Each structure stands twice: as structure tokens, then as C-alpha cells.
CSV table of C-alpha atoms in Angstrom, one decimal:
chain,number,residue,atom,x,y,z
A,459,MET,CA,-38.1,-67.8,-13.3
A,460,THR,CA,-35.5,-65.1,-12.1
A,461,ASP,CA,-36.2,-62.2,-10.0
A,462,PRO,CA,-35.7,-59.0,-12.5
A,463,ALA,CA,-34.7,-56.9,-9.2
A,464,GLN,CA,-31.9,-59.6,-8.2
A,465,THR,CA,-30.7,-60.1,-11.1
A,466,ALA,CA,-29.6,-56.1,-11.4
A,467,GLN,CA,-28.4,-56.5,-8.2
A,468,ASP,CA,-26.1,-59.6,-9.4
A,469,ALA,CA,-25.1,-59.0,-13.1
A,470,SER,CA,-21.7,-58.7,-12.3
A,471,THR,CA,-21.7,-61.9,-10.4
A,472,PRO,CA,-22.1,-65.2,-12.6
A,473,SER,CA,-25.6,-67.1,-11.9
A,474,PRO,CA,-27.0,-70.2,-12.5
A,475,GLN,CA,-28.9,-69.8,-16.3
A,476,PRO,CA,-32.4,-70.0,-15.8
A,477,GLU,CA,-34.2,-72.4,-18.0
A,478,ALA,CA,-35.6,-71.5,-21.3
A,479,GLN,CA,-39.0,-71.8,-21.6
A,480,GLU,CA,-40.6,-71.4,-25.2
A,481,GLY,CA,-44.0,-70.4,-25.1
A,482,SER,CA,-44.6,-69.0,-21.4
A,483,THR,CA,-45.4,-65.6,-20.9
A,484,GLY,CA,-42.7,-63.9,-19.2
A,485,SER,CA,-42.3,-62.3,-15.6
A,486,LEU,CA,-40.7,-58.8,-16.7
A,487,LYS,CA,-42.3,-55.7,-15.4
A,488,GLY,CA,-41.4,-52.3,-16.9
A,489,ASP,CA,-40.0,-50.7,-19.7
A,490,THR,CA,-39.2,-54.1,-21.3
A,491,VAL,CA,-36.9,-54.5,-24.6
A,492,LEU,CA,-37.2,-57.9,-26.9
A,493,ILE,CA,-34.1,-58.6,-28.9
A,494,ALA,CA,-34.1,-61.1,-31.5
A,495,TYR,CA,-31.1,-62.9,-30.9
A,496,ASP,CA,-29.5,-65.5,-32.8
A,497,GLY,CA,-26.2,-66.3,-31.9
A,498,SER,CA,-24.5,-63.7,-34.7
A,499,GLU,CA,-22.1,-61.2,-34.6
A,500,GLN,CA,-25.1,-58.7,-35.8
A,501,ALA,CA,-27.8,-60.1,-32.4
A,502,LYS,CA,-24.3,-59.5,-30.1
A,503,ALA,CA,-23.9,-55.9,-31.1
A,504,ALA,CA,-27.9,-55.6,-31.1
A,505,ILE,CA,-27.4,-56.5,-27.4
A,506,ASP,CA,-24.6,-54.2,-27.0
A,507,TYR,CA,-26.3,-51.4,-28.4
A,508,ALA,CA,-29.3,-51.6,-26.6
A,509,GLY,CA,-27.3,-51.6,-23.5
A,510,ARG,CA,-25.9,-48.6,-24.6
A,511,PHE,CA,-28.3,-46.4,-25.3
A,512,LEU,CA,-32.0,-47.9,-24.2
A,513,SER,CA,-32.8,-47.0,-21.0
A,514,ALA,CA,-34.5,-49.9,-20.4
A,515,ASN,CA,-33.8,-52.4,-17.1
A,516,ASN,CA,-35.5,-55.6,-18.9
A,517,ALA,CA,-35.1,-57.7,-21.4
A,518,TYR,CA,-36.3,-60.9,-23.1
A,519,ILE,CA,-34.0,-62.2,-24.7
A,520,LEU,CA,-36.2,-64.2,-28.0
A,521,THR,CA,-34.5,-66.8,-30.0
A,522,VAL,CA,-36.8,-68.3,-32.9
A,523,TRP,CA,-36.1,-72.0,-33.7
A,524,GLU,CA,-37.0,-74.6,-36.6
A,525,PRO,CA,-37.3,-77.9,-35.8
A,526,ILE,CA,-35.4,-80.1,-37.9
A,527,HIS,CA,-37.7,-82.2,-40.1
A,528,ARG,CA,-38.8,-78.7,-41.3
A,529,GLN,CA,-35.7,-77.5,-42.3
A,530,ALA,CA,-35.4,-81.3,-43.9
A,531,ALA,CA,-38.4,-80.8,-45.1
A,532,ARG,CA,-38.2,-76.8,-47.1
A,533,ALA,CA,-34.1,-78.0,-48.4
A,534,ALA,CA,-35.5,-81.1,-50.2
A,535,GLY,CA,-38.7,-78.9,-51.5
A,536,MET,CA,-35.7,-76.2,-52.8
A,537,SER,CA,-34.0,-78.9,-54.2
A,538,GLY,CA,-36.4,-80.9,-56.1
A,539,MET,CA,-36.1,-84.0,-54.0
A,540,MET,CA,-38.6,-86.3,-52.7
A,541,GLN,CA,-39.4,-84.9,-50.0
A,542,HIS,CA,-40.0,-88.0,-46.7
A,543,ASP,CA,-43.5,-88.2,-45.2
A,544,TRP,CA,-43.0,-86.4,-42.0
A,545,SER,CA,-44.9,-86.4,-39.1
A,546,VAL,CA,-45.2,-84.3,-37.0
A,547,ASP,CA,-46.8,-86.1,-34.2
A,548,SER,CA,-44.9,-89.2,-34.4
A,549,PRO,CA,-44.3,-90.6,-30.9
A,550,GLU,CA,-40.4,-90.3,-31.5
A,551,GLU,CA,-40.7,-86.6,-32.5
A,552,ASN,CA,-39.3,-85.0,-29.1
A,553,GLU,CA,-38.4,-81.2,-28.7
A,554,ASN,CA,-35.9,-82.1,-26.4
A,555,GLU,CA,-34.1,-84.6,-28.6
A,556,ASP,CA,-34.5,-82.5,-32.1
A,557,PRO,CA,-30.7,-80.6,-32.3
A,558,ALA,CA,-32.6,-77.7,-33.3
A,559,TYR,CA,-34.2,-77.2,-30.1
A,560,SER,CA,-31.0,-77.7,-28.6
A,561,GLU,CA,-29.2,-75.5,-30.8
A,562,ALA,CA,-31.5,-73.1,-29.9
A,563,VAL,CA,-31.5,-73.3,-25.8
A,564,ALA,CA,-27.6,-72.7,-26.1
A,565,THR,CA,-28.1,-70.2,-28.4
A,566,CYS,CA,-31.1,-68.5,-25.9
A,567,ARG,CA,-28.7,-69.1,-23.1
A,568,GLU,CA,-25.7,-67.4,-24.9
A,569,GLY,CA,-28.0,-63.8,-25.5
A,570,VAL,CA,-29.4,-64.6,-21.8
A,571,GLU,CA,-25.2,-63.8,-20.7
A,572,PHE,CA,-24.5,-61.8,-23.1
A,573,ALA,CA,-27.7,-59.1,-21.8
A,574,ARG,CA,-26.6,-59.2,-18.2
A,575,LYS,CA,-23.0,-58.4,-19.3
A,576,ASN,CA,-24.7,-55.0,-20.7
A,577,GLY,CA,-26.7,-54.7,-17.7
A,578,PHE,CA,-30.3,-55.9,-18.6
A,579,ALA,CA,-32.1,-58.0,-16.6
A,580,THR,CA,-33.2,-60.9,-18.4
A,581,GLU,CA,-34.9,-64.0,-19.2
A,582,PRO,CA,-34.8,-66.5,-22.2
A,583,PHE,CA,-37.8,-67.1,-24.5
A,584,LEU,CA,-38.2,-69.3,-27.3
A,585,VAL,CA,-40.1,-69.7,-30.4
A,586,GLU,CA,-41.1,-72.3,-32.8
A,587,SER,CA,-41.2,-71.1,-36.1
A,588,GLU,CA,-44.0,-71.9,-37.8
A,589,THR,CA,-43.9,-69.4,-40.7
A,590,ALA,CA,-41.6,-67.0,-41.4
A,591,ILE,CA,-39.3,-65.8,-38.5
A,592,TRP,CA,-40.1,-62.2,-38.5
A,593,SER,CA,-43.7,-63.3,-37.9
A,594,ALA,CA,-42.3,-65.0,-35.4
A,595,ILE,CA,-40.9,-62.1,-33.7
A,596,VAL,CA,-43.9,-59.6,-33.8
A,597,ASP,CA,-46.2,-62.5,-32.4
A,598,ALA,CA,-43.4,-62.7,-29.4
A,599,ALA,CA,-43.7,-58.9,-29.3
A,600,GLU,CA,-46.9,-58.9,-29.0
A,601,GLU,CA,-48.0,-62.0,-26.8
A,602,LEU,CA,-44.9,-59.8,-24.4
A,603,ASP,CA,-46.0,-56.6,-24.4
A,604,VAL,CA,-42.9,-55.2,-24.7
A,605,ASP,CA,-42.0,-51.5,-25.7
A,606,ILE,CA,-39.9,-52.1,-28.3
A,607,ILE,CA,-38.4,-54.6,-30.2
A,608,VAL,CA,-34.4,-54.8,-31.4
A,609,THR,CA,-32.7,-57.0,-34.0
A,610,GLY,CA,-29.5,-57.2,-36.1
A,611,SER,CA,-29.7,-56.8,-39.8
A,612,ARG,CA,-27.3,-58.5,-42.4
A,613,THR,CA,-26.7,-57.0,-45.6
A,614,LEU,CA,-28.3,-58.1,-48.5
A,615,SER,CA,-26.7,-56.6,-51.6
A,616,GLY,CA,-27.1,-57.4,-55.6
A,617,TRP,CA,-29.8,-59.2,-56.7
A,618,LYS,CA,-30.7,-60.8,-53.0
A,619,SER,CA,-31.7,-57.6,-52.1
A,620,ILE,CA,-34.0,-56.6,-54.9
A,621,LEU,CA,-35.6,-60.8,-54.6
A,622,GLN,CA,-35.8,-60.8,-51.0
A,623,SER,CA,-37.1,-58.9,-48.2
A,624,SER,CA,-34.7,-59.2,-45.7
A,625,VAL,CA,-36.7,-59.7,-41.7
A,626,SER,CA,-35.9,-56.9,-40.2
A,627,ASP,CA,-37.7,-54.7,-43.1
A,628,SER,CA,-40.9,-56.9,-42.1
A,629,ILE,CA,-40.3,-56.3,-38.3
A,630,VAL,CA,-40.2,-53.1,-39.4
A,631,LYS,CA,-43.3,-53.1,-41.6
A,632,ASN,CA,-45.5,-55.7,-39.2
A,633,ALA,CA,-44.1,-55.2,-35.0
A,634,GLY,CA,-46.7,-52.3,-34.4
A,635,ARG,CA,-44.1,-50.4,-32.6
A,636,PRO,CA,-40.7,-49.1,-32.0
A,637,VAL,CA,-38.0,-51.0,-33.9
A,638,LEU,CA,-34.6,-50.7,-33.3
A,639,ILE,CA,-32.1,-52.4,-36.2
A,640,VAL,CA,-28.7,-52.3,-35.3
A,641,PRO,CA,-27.4,-52.5,-39.2
A,642,ALA,CA,-23.7,-55.0,-39.9
A,643,ALA,CA,-20.8,-53.9,-39.5
A,644,GLU,CA,-19.5,-52.6,-42.7
A,645,ASP,CA,-16.1,-54.9,-43.7
A,646,ASP,CA,-13.4,-52.4,-43.7
């Protein structure tokens, strides 16, 4: 784990990336932010705004990931195709071999580096999504006992906005703590 005091002093110099520990309780002390990071421009904007407007120096960079077999099963179920008989306990299943896990680790590392450039002492935090993404974010905030959740927002329009609740809306409704939502940039 990275010493937050040392990280704050060395924020301007590159340092080795800490390993993202899935499901491990963090060690940051003091005012702490949980920043949901998926690599999108909205997530980067959320880090930028948090760095500019929040006085907290500590941030957990949360990346939620879903195993590839669950993504495939969900896609097959939505398309009406027959679903393969996936087994979570199959011996060849290893999260280190799952491309979704590898991508999540890389995304989280990118978020950690971006947050450091915005003045935060950071710690990575990966969570495997077992239900909805918003639920994983709220559960991580509870586990880490953070002071505020920061997330970007994607704009839903038309029928999608009527039929589908957004991740950020669900976080606000269920977090039980302050949430900073950074809206998507308007198209010119």
C-alpha cells in the first residue's frame, strides 16, 4: 500500500503504480473521496472537478468490473439466444486471466495516475459487480467509510431517459452520504 503522506509529497514525480486490490479495505485516513472511474471522459471530468473544488486530499479510485462470462450471458439473454452453461467455479476461470479483469486493472491504474495529477493521495479499489454498478459503488463507499462519492454522468435522452434510471440517480437515492455528480459536457 502507498503511504498517503509520501504520495502527496511525490505527486509531481512519477511513482510506481500500486497494485489494485480487489475487495480489500483501504488505509487512507482523514477526509476521503470515493471516485467512480471507468476511463470515460465523464469520469476524468469528475476527477478534475473533485481536485479543483473539494478540500479532501485522499481519494479511492473505484473501478467496477464484470467477469466476461457474466457479460456474455447477459448479452445472450437479452438477445433471446440460448445461453451457455457457465460455471463460476470452473477451474479454468481465473480473474487474472479474465480480459475484463485485466482491463479493469489498467483502467483503475489510469484513474489513480490522473487523480494524483489532480492533487490526490490515491489508492486503487476494484470491485466485481454482482448486480448493478450503482450498487457496487454504494457498497464500496460504505465499506471504505468515505465522506463523499464523486461520479461523472452520461446524458440519457429520449426514451432512454424515461425507461432507464441512470447510475448517478441510483447512487444519489441509495448512498446515504453526499454525492457530487459532474454532468456530461454539452455538445457544441
